[in-house]
Coordinates of C-alpha atoms and ligand atoms in Angstrom, one line a residue:
M241 CA -44.9 -39.7 6.7
K242 CA -43.5 -40.3 4.2
Q243 CA -40.0 -39.7 2.6
V244 CA -39.6 -36.7 0.2
E245 CA -38.1 -37.1 -3.4
T246 CA -34.6 -36.8 -4.1
L247 CA -34.0 -33.7 -6.4
K248 CA -32.2 -34.1 -9.3
K249 CA -28.9 -31.7 -10.4
L250 CA -29.4 -29.0 -12.8
A251 CA -27.4 -30.1 -16.1
N252 CA -25.4 -26.7 -16.2
W253 CA -24.4 -26.2 -12.4
K254 CA -21.4 -25.4 -11.4
K255 CA -21.0 -26.0 -8.3
R256 CA -19.6 -23.2 -5.8
S257 CA -16.4 -24.2 -3.8
G258 CA -18.1 -22.5 -1.2
P259 CA -21.9 -22.2 0.6
V260 CA -25.4 -20.8 0.1
V261 CA -25.3 -18.4 2.6
F262 CA -29.5 -17.0 3.0
V263 CA -29.6 -13.5 5.8
V264 CA -32.7 -13.3 6.8
M265 CA -32.8 -9.4 7.8
D266 CA -36.5 -9.7 10.1
G267 CA -38.1 -6.3 9.8
V268 CA -36.7 -4.5 6.7
A269 CA -38.8 -3.4 3.9
Y270 CA -38.6 -0.6 1.4
G271 CA -41.0 1.9 3.1
K272 CA -43.2 4.4 1.3
R273 CA -41.9 7.8 2.3
K274 CA -38.5 9.0 3.5
E275 CA -39.4 10.3 7.2
G276 CA -39.3 7.6 9.6
D277 CA -37.7 5.2 7.7
A278 CA -35.1 3.7 9.3
V279 CA -33.8 1.6 6.4
A280 CA -33.8 4.4 4.3
N281 CA -32.3 6.6 6.3
A282 CA -29.8 4.8 7.9
V283 CA -25.4 4.6 6.6
M284 CA -25.7 1.0 5.5
E285 CA -23.0 0.9 3.3
T286 CA -22.7 -2.9 2.3
F287 CA -26.4 -3.0 1.9
A288 CA -26.7 0.0 -0.6
E289 CA -23.3 -2.1 -2.1
L290 CA -24.8 -5.1 -3.1
S291 CA -28.3 -3.5 -4.1
S292 CA -26.5 -1.7 -6.5
T293 CA -24.2 -4.4 -8.2
C294 CA -26.2 -7.7 -7.8
P295 CA -29.1 -9.0 -9.0
L296 CA -32.3 -7.4 -7.1
V297 CA -35.5 -7.6 -6.8
K298 CA -38.5 -6.5 -4.5
L299 CA -40.9 -9.5 -3.4
K300 CA -44.2 -9.1 -1.9
A301 CA -44.2 -10.3 1.6
H302 CA -47.4 -9.3 2.8
G303 CA -51.6 -10.5 2.6
E304 CA -52.2 -13.2 0.3
A305 CA -48.8 -13.8 -0.9
V306 CA -48.2 -15.2 2.5
G307 CA -51.5 -17.3 3.2
L308 CA -52.9 -14.4 5.3
P309 CA -56.6 -13.3 4.6
S310 CA -56.9 -10.5 2.7
D311 CA -53.8 -8.1 1.1
E312 CA -54.6 -5.7 4.2
D313 CA -52.8 -8.0 6.3
M314 CA -49.0 -6.9 7.0
G315 CA -46.6 -10.0 7.1
N316 CA -45.4 -11.5 10.0
S317 CA -42.7 -13.6 11.1
E318 CA -44.5 -16.7 11.4
V319 CA -46.0 -16.9 8.0
G320 CA -43.2 -15.5 6.3
H321 CA -40.5 -17.4 7.9
N322 CA -43.2 -20.7 6.8
A323 CA -43.0 -19.2 3.5
F324 CA -39.3 -19.4 2.9
G325 CA -39.0 -22.9 4.7
A326 CA -42.3 -24.3 2.6
G327 CA -41.9 -22.8 -0.8
R328 CA -45.3 -23.0 -1.0
I329 CA -48.5 -21.0 0.3
F330 CA -50.3 -22.2 2.8
A331 CA -53.4 -20.9 4.3
Q332 CA -52.4 -19.4 7.7
G333 CA -53.8 -19.9 11.2
A334 CA -56.0 -16.3 10.6
K335 CA -57.3 -18.1 7.8
L336 CA -58.1 -21.2 9.8
V337 CA -59.9 -19.8 12.4
N338 CA -61.9 -17.3 10.5
K339 CA -63.2 -20.4 8.1
S340 CA -63.8 -22.6 11.2
L341 CA -65.7 -20.0 12.7
Q342 CA -67.7 -19.4 9.7
E343 CA -68.5 -23.0 9.0
G344 CA -69.0 -23.8 12.4
S345 CA -66.8 -26.7 12.8
M346 CA -65.0 -24.7 15.7
F347 CA -68.7 -25.1 17.9
S348 CA -69.0 -28.9 16.9
G349 CA -65.9 -29.7 17.5
N350 CA -65.3 -32.2 20.3
T351 CA -62.9 -29.6 21.7
W352 CA -65.1 -26.5 22.1
Q353 CA -68.0 -29.5 23.2
E354 CA -65.9 -30.4 26.1
A355 CA -64.6 -26.9 27.3
I356 CA -68.0 -25.9 27.1
K357 CA -69.3 -29.3 30.2
T358 CA -67.6 -27.0 33.2
Q359 CA -70.0 -26.1 35.9
G360 CA -66.8 -24.0 36.9
V361 CA -65.9 -20.8 34.5
L362 CA -65.0 -20.8 31.1
H363 CA -61.9 -18.7 30.6
F364 CA -60.8 -17.3 27.8
I365 CA -56.5 -15.8 28.0
G366 CA -54.9 -14.1 24.9
L367 CA -54.1 -10.8 23.0
L368 CA -56.9 -8.4 22.8
S369 CA -56.3 -6.7 19.6
D370 CA -57.6 -6.8 15.9
G371 CA -53.7 -7.1 15.0
G372 CA -54.1 -10.3 13.1
V373 CA -50.4 -11.9 14.1
H374 CA -51.4 -13.6 17.0
S375 CA -55.2 -13.7 17.5
N376 CA -58.5 -11.7 16.3
I377 CA -61.1 -10.2 18.6
K378 CA -63.2 -10.8 16.6
H379 CA -62.2 -14.5 17.2
L380 CA -63.3 -14.0 20.8
E381 CA -66.4 -12.3 20.4
A382 CA -67.6 -15.0 18.5
M383 CA -66.3 -17.5 20.8
V384 CA -68.0 -15.7 24.2
K385 CA -71.5 -15.1 22.3
Q386 CA -71.7 -18.4 21.4
A387 CA -70.8 -19.8 25.4
K388 CA -73.7 -17.9 26.1
I389 CA -75.8 -20.0 23.4
D390 CA -74.5 -23.0 24.8
G391 CA -75.7 -22.5 28.0
V392 CA -72.2 -21.7 30.2
K393 CA -73.2 -19.2 32.8
V394 CA -69.5 -17.5 33.8
V395 CA -67.0 -16.7 31.6
R396 CA -63.9 -14.6 32.5
I397 CA -61.3 -12.7 30.5
H398 CA -57.7 -12.8 31.1
A399 CA -56.7 -10.1 27.7
L400 CA -54.1 -9.1 27.1
L401 CA -53.0 -5.5 25.5
D402 CA -50.8 -5.5 22.5
G403 CA -49.9 -2.0 20.8
R404 CA -47.3 -4.0 18.9
D405 CA -49.4 -5.3 16.4
V406 CA -51.6 -2.7 16.2
P407 CA -50.9 1.2 17.3
A408 CA -48.4 1.8 20.2
T409 CA -51.7 3.1 22.5
S410 CA -54.7 1.8 20.9
A411 CA -56.6 -0.6 23.5
L412 CA -59.3 1.6 24.9
E413 CA -60.2 1.0 21.7
Y414 CA -60.3 -2.8 21.8
F415 CA -61.4 -2.9 25.8
E416 CA -64.0 -0.2 25.7
P417 CA -66.5 -1.9 22.6
F418 CA -65.1 -5.0 24.4
E419 CA -66.6 -4.1 27.7
A420 CA -69.6 -3.1 26.4
L421 CA -70.5 -5.7 24.1
L422 CA -69.5 -8.1 27.7
A423 CA -72.4 -5.4 29.3
E424 CA -75.1 -6.1 26.8
L425 CA -74.6 -10.1 26.8
N426 CA -74.9 -10.0 30.7
A427 CA -77.6 -7.4 30.9
D428 CA -80.7 -10.8 30.9
G429 CA -79.1 -12.0 33.9
T430 CA -78.6 -15.1 32.9
F431 CA -74.9 -14.9 32.1
D432 CA -71.8 -13.4 33.9
A433 CA -69.4 -12.4 31.4
K434 CA -66.2 -10.1 32.7
I435 CA -62.5 -9.5 32.2
A436 CA -61.2 -10.5 35.1
S437 CA -57.3 -9.3 34.6
G438 CA -54.6 -8.2 32.5
G439 CA -51.6 -6.6 31.4
G440 CA -49.5 -5.8 28.7
R441 CA -48.5 -8.6 26.1
M442 CA -44.5 -7.6 26.8
Y443 CA -45.0 -7.7 30.6
I444 CA -46.8 -10.7 31.1
T445 CA -47.6 -14.9 29.8
M446 CA -46.4 -14.0 26.2
D447 CA -43.0 -14.8 26.6
R448 CA -41.0 -16.9 23.5
Y449 CA -38.8 -19.2 23.4
N450 CA -37.2 -19.4 26.7
A451 CA -36.3 -15.9 27.0
D452 CA -37.3 -14.4 30.2
W453 CA -39.8 -17.1 32.3
P454 CA -40.8 -14.9 35.0
M455 CA -43.3 -13.1 32.2
V456 CA -45.3 -16.2 32.1
E457 CA -44.9 -16.4 35.8
R458 CA -46.0 -13.3 36.3
G459 CA -48.6 -13.9 34.4
W460 CA -49.4 -17.0 36.5
H461 CA -49.5 -15.0 39.2
T462 CA -52.1 -12.4 37.9
H463 CA -54.7 -14.7 35.6
V464 CA -54.4 -18.1 37.4
L465 CA -53.8 -16.7 41.0
G466 CA -55.2 -13.4 40.9
E467 CA -52.6 -11.6 42.8
G468 CA -52.0 -8.0 41.5
R469 CA -52.7 -4.2 41.8
Q470 CA -56.2 -4.7 41.9
F471 CA -59.0 -2.0 39.9
S472 CA -62.9 -2.4 39.8
S473 CA -62.8 -2.5 35.3
S474 CA -60.3 -3.3 32.6
V475 CA -60.5 0.6 31.6
E476 CA -60.3 1.9 35.0
A477 CA -56.9 -0.2 35.2
I478 CA -55.0 0.9 31.8
K479 CA -56.1 4.5 32.2
T480 CA -54.6 4.7 35.8
L481 CA -51.6 2.4 34.6
R482 CA -50.8 5.0 31.9
A483 CA -51.2 7.8 33.6
E484 CA -48.7 6.3 36.1
T485 CA -46.2 4.5 34.3
S486 CA -45.9 6.2 30.6
A487 CA -46.1 2.9 29.0
L488 CA -46.6 1.9 25.9
D489 CA -49.7 -1.0 25.8
Q490 CA -47.6 -3.8 25.1
D491 CA -45.7 -2.7 28.2
L492 CA -48.3 -1.8 30.5
P493 CA -48.0 -3.9 34.4
P494 CA -50.3 -6.5 35.2
F495 CA -54.3 -5.6 36.6
V496 CA -56.4 -7.9 38.6
I497 CA -60.3 -7.1 38.7
A498 CA -61.3 -7.2 42.0
K499 CA -64.9 -6.8 44.0
D500 CA -64.7 -6.4 47.8
G501 CA -60.9 -7.4 47.7
K502 CA -61.2 -10.7 46.3
A503 CA -60.4 -11.4 42.9
I504 CA -63.4 -12.1 40.6
G505 CA -61.9 -14.5 37.5
T506 CA -58.6 -16.7 39.8
V507 CA -58.8 -20.3 38.0
Q508 CA -60.1 -23.7 39.5
D509 CA -60.2 -27.0 39.3
G510 CA -63.2 -27.8 37.2
D511 CA -63.1 -25.2 35.2
S512 CA -62.1 -24.8 31.2
V513 CA -59.2 -22.5 30.3
I514 CA -59.2 -21.7 26.2
L515 CA -56.1 -19.5 24.6
F516 CA -57.5 -18.0 21.8
N517 CA -54.5 -17.1 20.3
Y518 CA -53.4 -19.1 17.3
R519 CA -49.9 -19.0 16.7
G520 CA -47.7 -20.9 18.8
D521 CA -43.7 -19.1 19.5
R522 CA -45.8 -16.6 22.0
A523 CA -48.6 -19.5 23.7
L524 CA -46.3 -22.2 23.9
E525 CA -44.5 -21.0 27.8
I526 CA -47.8 -20.6 29.5
T527 CA -49.6 -23.5 27.5
S528 CA -46.5 -26.1 29.2
A529 CA -47.1 -24.1 32.5
F530 CA -50.6 -25.5 32.2
E531 CA -50.3 -28.6 30.8
S532 CA -47.0 -29.7 32.8
G533 CA -47.5 -32.2 35.9
N534 CA -44.8 -31.3 38.9
D535 CA -42.0 -31.8 36.3
F536 CA -42.2 -27.9 36.0
P537 CA -38.6 -26.2 36.4
H538 CA -39.6 -22.9 35.4
F539 CA -41.2 -21.1 38.0
D540 CA -43.0 -22.1 41.1
R541 CA -46.3 -22.3 39.9
I542 CA -48.0 -22.2 43.6
R543 CA -51.4 -23.9 42.7
V544 CA -52.0 -25.5 39.7
P545 CA -55.4 -25.8 39.2
K546 CA -57.2 -29.5 37.2
V547 CA -58.5 -27.7 34.5
F548 CA -59.6 -28.4 30.9
Y549 CA -57.2 -26.8 28.7
A550 CA -57.4 -26.1 25.0
G551 CA -55.4 -24.0 22.5
M552 CA -57.2 -22.1 19.5
M553 CA -54.5 -24.6 17.4
E554 CA -52.2 -27.4 17.7
Y555 CA -48.9 -24.7 18.8
D556 CA -46.2 -27.4 18.3
G557 CA -47.4 -30.2 15.3
D558 CA -43.8 -32.4 16.2
L559 CA -44.5 -32.8 20.2
H560 CA -48.6 -32.3 19.4
V561 CA -48.9 -29.4 22.2
P562 CA -51.4 -28.6 23.7
K563 CA -53.2 -32.3 23.7
H564 CA -57.0 -30.3 23.1
Y565 CA -56.8 -27.5 20.4
L566 CA -60.1 -25.8 18.4
V567 CA -58.9 -25.2 15.0
T568 CA -56.4 -27.6 13.2
P569 CA -53.0 -25.7 11.9
P570 CA -51.6 -25.8 8.3
A571 CA -50.5 -29.1 7.1
I572 CA -47.1 -27.7 6.1
D573 CA -45.1 -30.8 4.5
R574 CA -42.1 -31.1 2.6
T575 CA -39.8 -27.7 3.3
L576 CA -36.7 -27.3 1.7
A577 CA -34.9 -28.6 5.2
E578 CA -36.5 -31.7 4.6
F579 CA -35.5 -31.6 0.5
L580 CA -31.2 -30.6 1.8
C581 CA -31.7 -33.4 4.3
A582 CA -32.3 -36.2 1.8
L583 CA -29.7 -35.1 -0.6
K584 CA -27.3 -35.2 2.9
L585 CA -26.5 -31.5 2.3
K586 CA -25.3 -30.2 5.6
Q587 CA -27.2 -27.1 7.4
Y588 CA -26.4 -24.6 9.9
S589 CA -29.3 -22.5 11.5
I590 CA -28.6 -19.7 13.9
S591 CA -30.1 -16.0 15.3
E592 CA -30.1 -14.7 18.6
T593 CA -32.8 -16.1 21.0
Q594 CA -36.0 -13.6 20.4
K595 CA -35.6 -15.4 16.8
F596 CA -33.9 -18.2 16.8
G597 CA -38.0 -20.3 16.4
H598 CA -38.1 -18.2 14.0
I599 CA -34.9 -19.7 11.8
T600 CA -35.9 -23.1 13.3
Y601 CA -39.2 -24.4 13.9
F602 CA -41.3 -21.7 11.2
F603 CA -38.7 -22.6 8.8
N604 CA -39.7 -26.0 9.3
G605 CA -43.3 -25.7 9.1
N606 CA -43.5 -24.9 13.0
K607 CA -41.9 -28.4 13.9
S608 CA -39.4 -28.3 16.5
G609 CA -37.6 -31.0 15.5
K610 CA -34.9 -31.6 13.1
F611 CA -35.1 -34.0 10.5
D612 CA -31.8 -35.5 10.5
E613 CA -29.5 -34.6 14.0
N614 CA -26.6 -34.9 11.6
L615 CA -27.1 -32.9 9.2
E616 CA -28.7 -30.1 11.0
T617 CA -26.9 -27.7 13.3
Y618 CA -29.1 -25.3 15.3
V619 CA -27.4 -22.7 17.2
E620 CA -28.9 -19.6 19.5
I621 CA -26.9 -16.6 20.4
K622 CA -28.3 -15.8 23.8
G623 CA -30.1 -12.6 24.3
D624 CA -30.0 -10.1 26.7
N625 CA -33.2 -9.3 28.7
V626 CA -33.1 -6.0 28.4
P627 CA -35.8 -3.6 26.4
F628 CA -34.3 -4.1 23.0
E629 CA -33.4 -0.2 22.4
Q630 CA -31.4 -0.2 24.7
R631 CA -28.9 -2.9 23.1
P632 CA -30.1 -2.3 19.5
A633 CA -27.3 -4.4 18.1
M634 CA -28.9 -7.5 18.7
K635 CA -25.9 -10.0 18.9
C636 CA -25.6 -9.0 15.6
A637 CA -22.2 -9.5 15.7
E638 CA -21.7 -12.4 18.0
I639 CA -23.9 -14.1 15.4
T640 CA -21.7 -13.5 12.3
D641 CA -18.9 -14.6 14.6
A642 CA -20.2 -17.9 14.8
V643 CA -21.1 -18.1 11.0
L644 CA -18.0 -16.9 9.8
E645 CA -16.5 -20.4 12.0
A646 CA -18.7 -22.5 10.0
I647 CA -18.7 -20.4 6.7
N648 CA -14.3 -21.0 7.4
S649 CA -15.0 -24.8 8.4
K650 CA -16.0 -26.0 5.0
E651 CA -18.6 -28.4 6.8
Y652 CA -21.7 -26.8 5.4
D653 CA -23.6 -26.6 2.1
F654 CA -26.4 -24.4 3.0
I655 CA -26.4 -21.9 6.2
K656 CA -29.6 -19.6 6.7
I657 CA -29.5 -16.8 9.8
N658 CA -31.5 -14.5 11.2
Y659 CA -30.9 -11.1 12.1
P660 CA -33.5 -10.1 14.3
N661 CA -32.7 -6.0 13.9
G662 CA -34.8 -4.3 12.3
D663 CA -37.9 -6.2 13.8
M664 CA -36.9 -6.5 17.3
V665 CA -35.6 -2.8 17.7
G666 CA -38.5 -1.5 15.0
H667 CA -41.2 -2.9 17.6
T668 CA -39.7 -0.8 20.4
G669 CA -40.8 2.7 18.6
S670 CA -37.2 4.2 18.9
Y671 CA -36.6 5.7 15.5
Q672 CA -32.7 6.3 16.7
A673 CA -32.1 2.7 18.1
A674 CA -33.5 1.3 14.7
V675 CA -31.5 3.7 12.8
A676 CA -28.2 2.4 14.6
S677 CA -29.6 -1.7 15.1
L678 CA -29.6 -1.3 11.4
E679 CA -26.4 0.1 11.2
A680 CA -24.6 -2.9 12.9
M681 CA -26.6 -5.3 11.1
D682 CA -24.9 -3.9 7.7
L683 CA -21.0 -4.0 9.3
N684 CA -21.9 -7.5 9.6
I685 CA -23.7 -8.4 6.2
G686 CA -20.4 -6.7 5.1
R687 CA -18.2 -9.3 7.4
L688 CA -20.6 -12.2 5.8
K689 CA -20.0 -10.8 2.1
K690 CA -16.1 -10.9 2.6
A691 CA -16.3 -14.5 3.7
I692 CA -17.8 -15.4 1.2
E693 CA -15.7 -13.5 -1.5
A694 CA -13.3 -15.5 0.2
V695 CA -14.3 -19.1 0.3
G696 CA -16.2 -19.0 -3.7
G697 CA -19.7 -19.1 -2.0
I698 CA -23.1 -17.3 -2.6
L699 CA -24.7 -14.7 -0.2
V700 CA -28.6 -14.2 -0.6
V701 CA -30.2 -10.9 1.5
S702 CA -34.2 -11.2 1.8
A703 CA -36.4 -10.3 4.8
D704 CA -39.8 -11.7 6.2
H705 CA -42.4 -8.3 6.6
G706 CA -41.5 -5.2 6.5
N707 CA -41.3 -3.0 10.2
A708 CA -38.3 -0.5 10.6
D709 CA -39.2 0.9 7.0
E710 CA -42.2 2.6 9.0
M711 CA -40.8 3.9 12.8
Y712 CA -43.6 6.8 12.6
E713 CA -47.3 6.9 12.2
F714 CA -48.7 8.7 9.1
K715 CA -52.1 11.3 9.4
K716 CA -54.5 10.2 6.9
D717 CA -53.3 13.5 4.9
G718 CA -49.9 12.1 4.3
T719 CA -48.1 13.9 7.1
V720 CA -46.3 12.9 10.1
A721 CA -49.1 12.0 13.0
M722 CA -47.1 14.2 16.0
E723 CA -47.4 13.2 19.8
N724 CA -46.0 15.9 23.0
G725 CA -44.4 17.8 20.2
K726 CA -42.6 14.3 18.4
P727 CA -43.2 11.7 15.8
K728 CA -45.9 9.3 16.8
A729 CA -44.0 6.2 17.2
K730 CA -45.4 2.7 15.6
T731 CA -44.0 0.0 16.5
S732 CA -45.9 -2.9 14.4
H733 CA -44.9 -4.5 10.7
S734 CA -45.7 -2.8 7.7
L735 CA -47.0 -3.9 4.1
N736 CA -44.1 -2.8 2.4
P737 CA -42.1 -5.5 -0.5
V738 CA -38.9 -6.1 0.8
P739 CA -35.4 -6.9 -1.0
F740 CA -34.1 -10.1 -2.9
I741 CA -30.7 -9.9 -3.8
I742 CA -28.2 -12.5 -4.8
F743 CA -24.3 -11.9 -4.5
D744 CA -22.4 -14.3 -6.6
P745 CA -18.7 -13.3 -6.8
T746 CA -18.1 -16.5 -9.1
Y747 CA -20.9 -16.7 -10.9
Q748 CA -20.5 -19.0 -14.4
G749 CA -23.1 -17.6 -16.3
E750 CA -26.0 -20.5 -15.1
Y751 CA -28.8 -17.5 -15.2
D752 CA -30.2 -14.5 -16.1
L753 CA -28.9 -11.5 -14.0
K754 CA -32.5 -9.5 -14.2
L755 CA -34.7 -11.8 -11.8
K756 CA -38.4 -12.7 -12.4
E757 CA -40.7 -9.4 -10.9
G758 CA -43.7 -9.4 -9.0
L759 CA -43.0 -12.9 -6.8
G760 CA -43.6 -13.5 -3.2
I761 CA -40.8 -14.9 -0.6
S762 CA -42.9 -18.1 -0.9
H763 CA -40.4 -18.3 -4.3
V764 CA -37.4 -18.0 -2.3
A765 CA -37.0 -21.5 -1.1
A766 CA -37.4 -23.1 -5.0
T767 CA -34.5 -20.8 -5.5
L768 CA -32.2 -21.4 -2.9
I769 CA -31.7 -25.0 -4.1
N770 CA -31.2 -23.5 -8.1
L771 CA -28.3 -21.8 -6.1
L772 CA -27.5 -25.2 -4.8
G773 CA -27.1 -26.6 -7.7
Y774 CA -30.6 -28.7 -8.1
E775 CA -34.0 -28.5 -9.8
A776 CA -36.5 -27.5 -7.3
P777 CA -39.9 -29.4 -6.3
S778 CA -42.1 -29.2 -9.3
D779 CA -45.3 -28.4 -6.2
Y780 CA -42.5 -25.3 -5.0
D781 CA -43.7 -21.8 -6.1
T782 CA -41.5 -20.8 -9.1
S783 CA -37.6 -19.8 -8.7
I784 CA -37.2 -16.2 -9.2
I785 CA -34.1 -16.7 -11.1
T786 CA -34.4 -17.7 -14.9
L787 CA -31.7 -20.5 -15.3
K788 CA -30.1 -20.4 -18.5
Ligands
3PG25 O1 -44.7 -11.3 18.6 C1 -43.7 -10.7 18.2 O2 -43.2 -9.6 18.3 C2 -44.7 -9.4 17.3 O3 -46.3 -10.2 17.4 C3 -44.8 -9.9 15.9 O4 -43.3 -10.1 15.1 P1 -43.0 -11.1 14.2 O5 -44.0 -11.5 13.5 O6 -42.1 -10.7 13.8 O7 -42.4 -12.3 15.9
MN26 MN1 -39.9 -11.5 11.3
MN27 MN1 -42.5 -8.5 14.8

């Protein structure tokens, strides 16, 4: 790999005595309506003070500004952190898969051709919605149709309920038409495609960052071994399990579709398996359960079928996982971390388990490795495996304790932090917990601010996309949607703009205090490089500050 160039020092920059600390308030944006806006309604004294006294601008964090197909697409952590870390916009997974399907290259490629050779069953595993963050049901539909055209006889789909990137209880809007499509494709008797198993995405299969391997184990038992509560159809399963548990879709218990007491879609030797999710974080663990040999410490798989396994994308560009994939991911290069390493600047990255990979792997362009072991420190504060509304602080105090130590050690030039609060608690749909979570985070940003003041560093506060700023669903007429006498919870991200604030207590007048308007979060990296005293790479999206 070609080494990046060494950036030039800014001629008129007075080096600060402390580090530049970049805070990503995950899932915190400016809402459009006060009702259900936990960000606007929480008591956040530090955020209010920074907002009224520091340079501040709103940045775009969704749609085309982060490489998604259209401005209808909400932002998410992968594309947001990619944009922060790469300083440029890359066409993202969602867009690349669309293109590969439109141009037909997915189906002419080796991976698809190999997958359809199976004499057994072609399985698809993935998230059945049009949330567009991890997957898109349209991609699955196109692949199932193509499988029929290509002469595959038996297809089994292992479908996860979303309710996290789409409305909280919307699963039947996807499962019912999808079952109808399968029935249509099966009607001429030459093709047999069925949903074989499923469950809520936060209950089985889609764990991330080694937070909760038993989730993946439950998924393995459901999809591969065909063990679990049996139903005759996915729609019957969803209706029954909802009535019994009142769970939101993301938390629905697993189900297995069976006929005469026998699961219809266990995974067997000689089958092909395609994971149709394109985003990596929640795809890596189930992938490793399929691809690992005997050396698999996470749970007893009981039976490991010999299959041809492929992912929609390459999920880890460093470790080349999985071995086979349908679409080549964006080639994100020349990231901020790489430039800072070339300058020999010491960097510290920290978050709680759920967002640890966001501030490292996503920030570094979906690479799990470091550029330089000696210059980069990664710290993970272990999260609790509980519903997050029960521990809304999301370890923000522990994260801050560690950062204060790092600041006071005077070892680091650049520190980046992800506070998971607004996002992880935002996804639970609990408004009260989201407010509590944001207030805890704000207290801790207050602690950071004091430390920065004491050492003469710079604090930059921003966010990767919205979430906690919209905790209620709204009706078309603009009023709050109600359910059982209460506001209906919204669990997904928002499309709202995010804050960008610079707190620079030893400002030396090197830049205008008025920030540039109308930009997106891909402009943050160049700004951070300037605030460290260097010229940004010429191919980066321009800095948000105007240097004097
Ligand atoms: O994976 C998730 O939790 C959601 O689909 C998206 O949330 P994130 O992009 O903030 O991780
Ligand atoms: Mn996020
Ligand atoms: Mn999120």
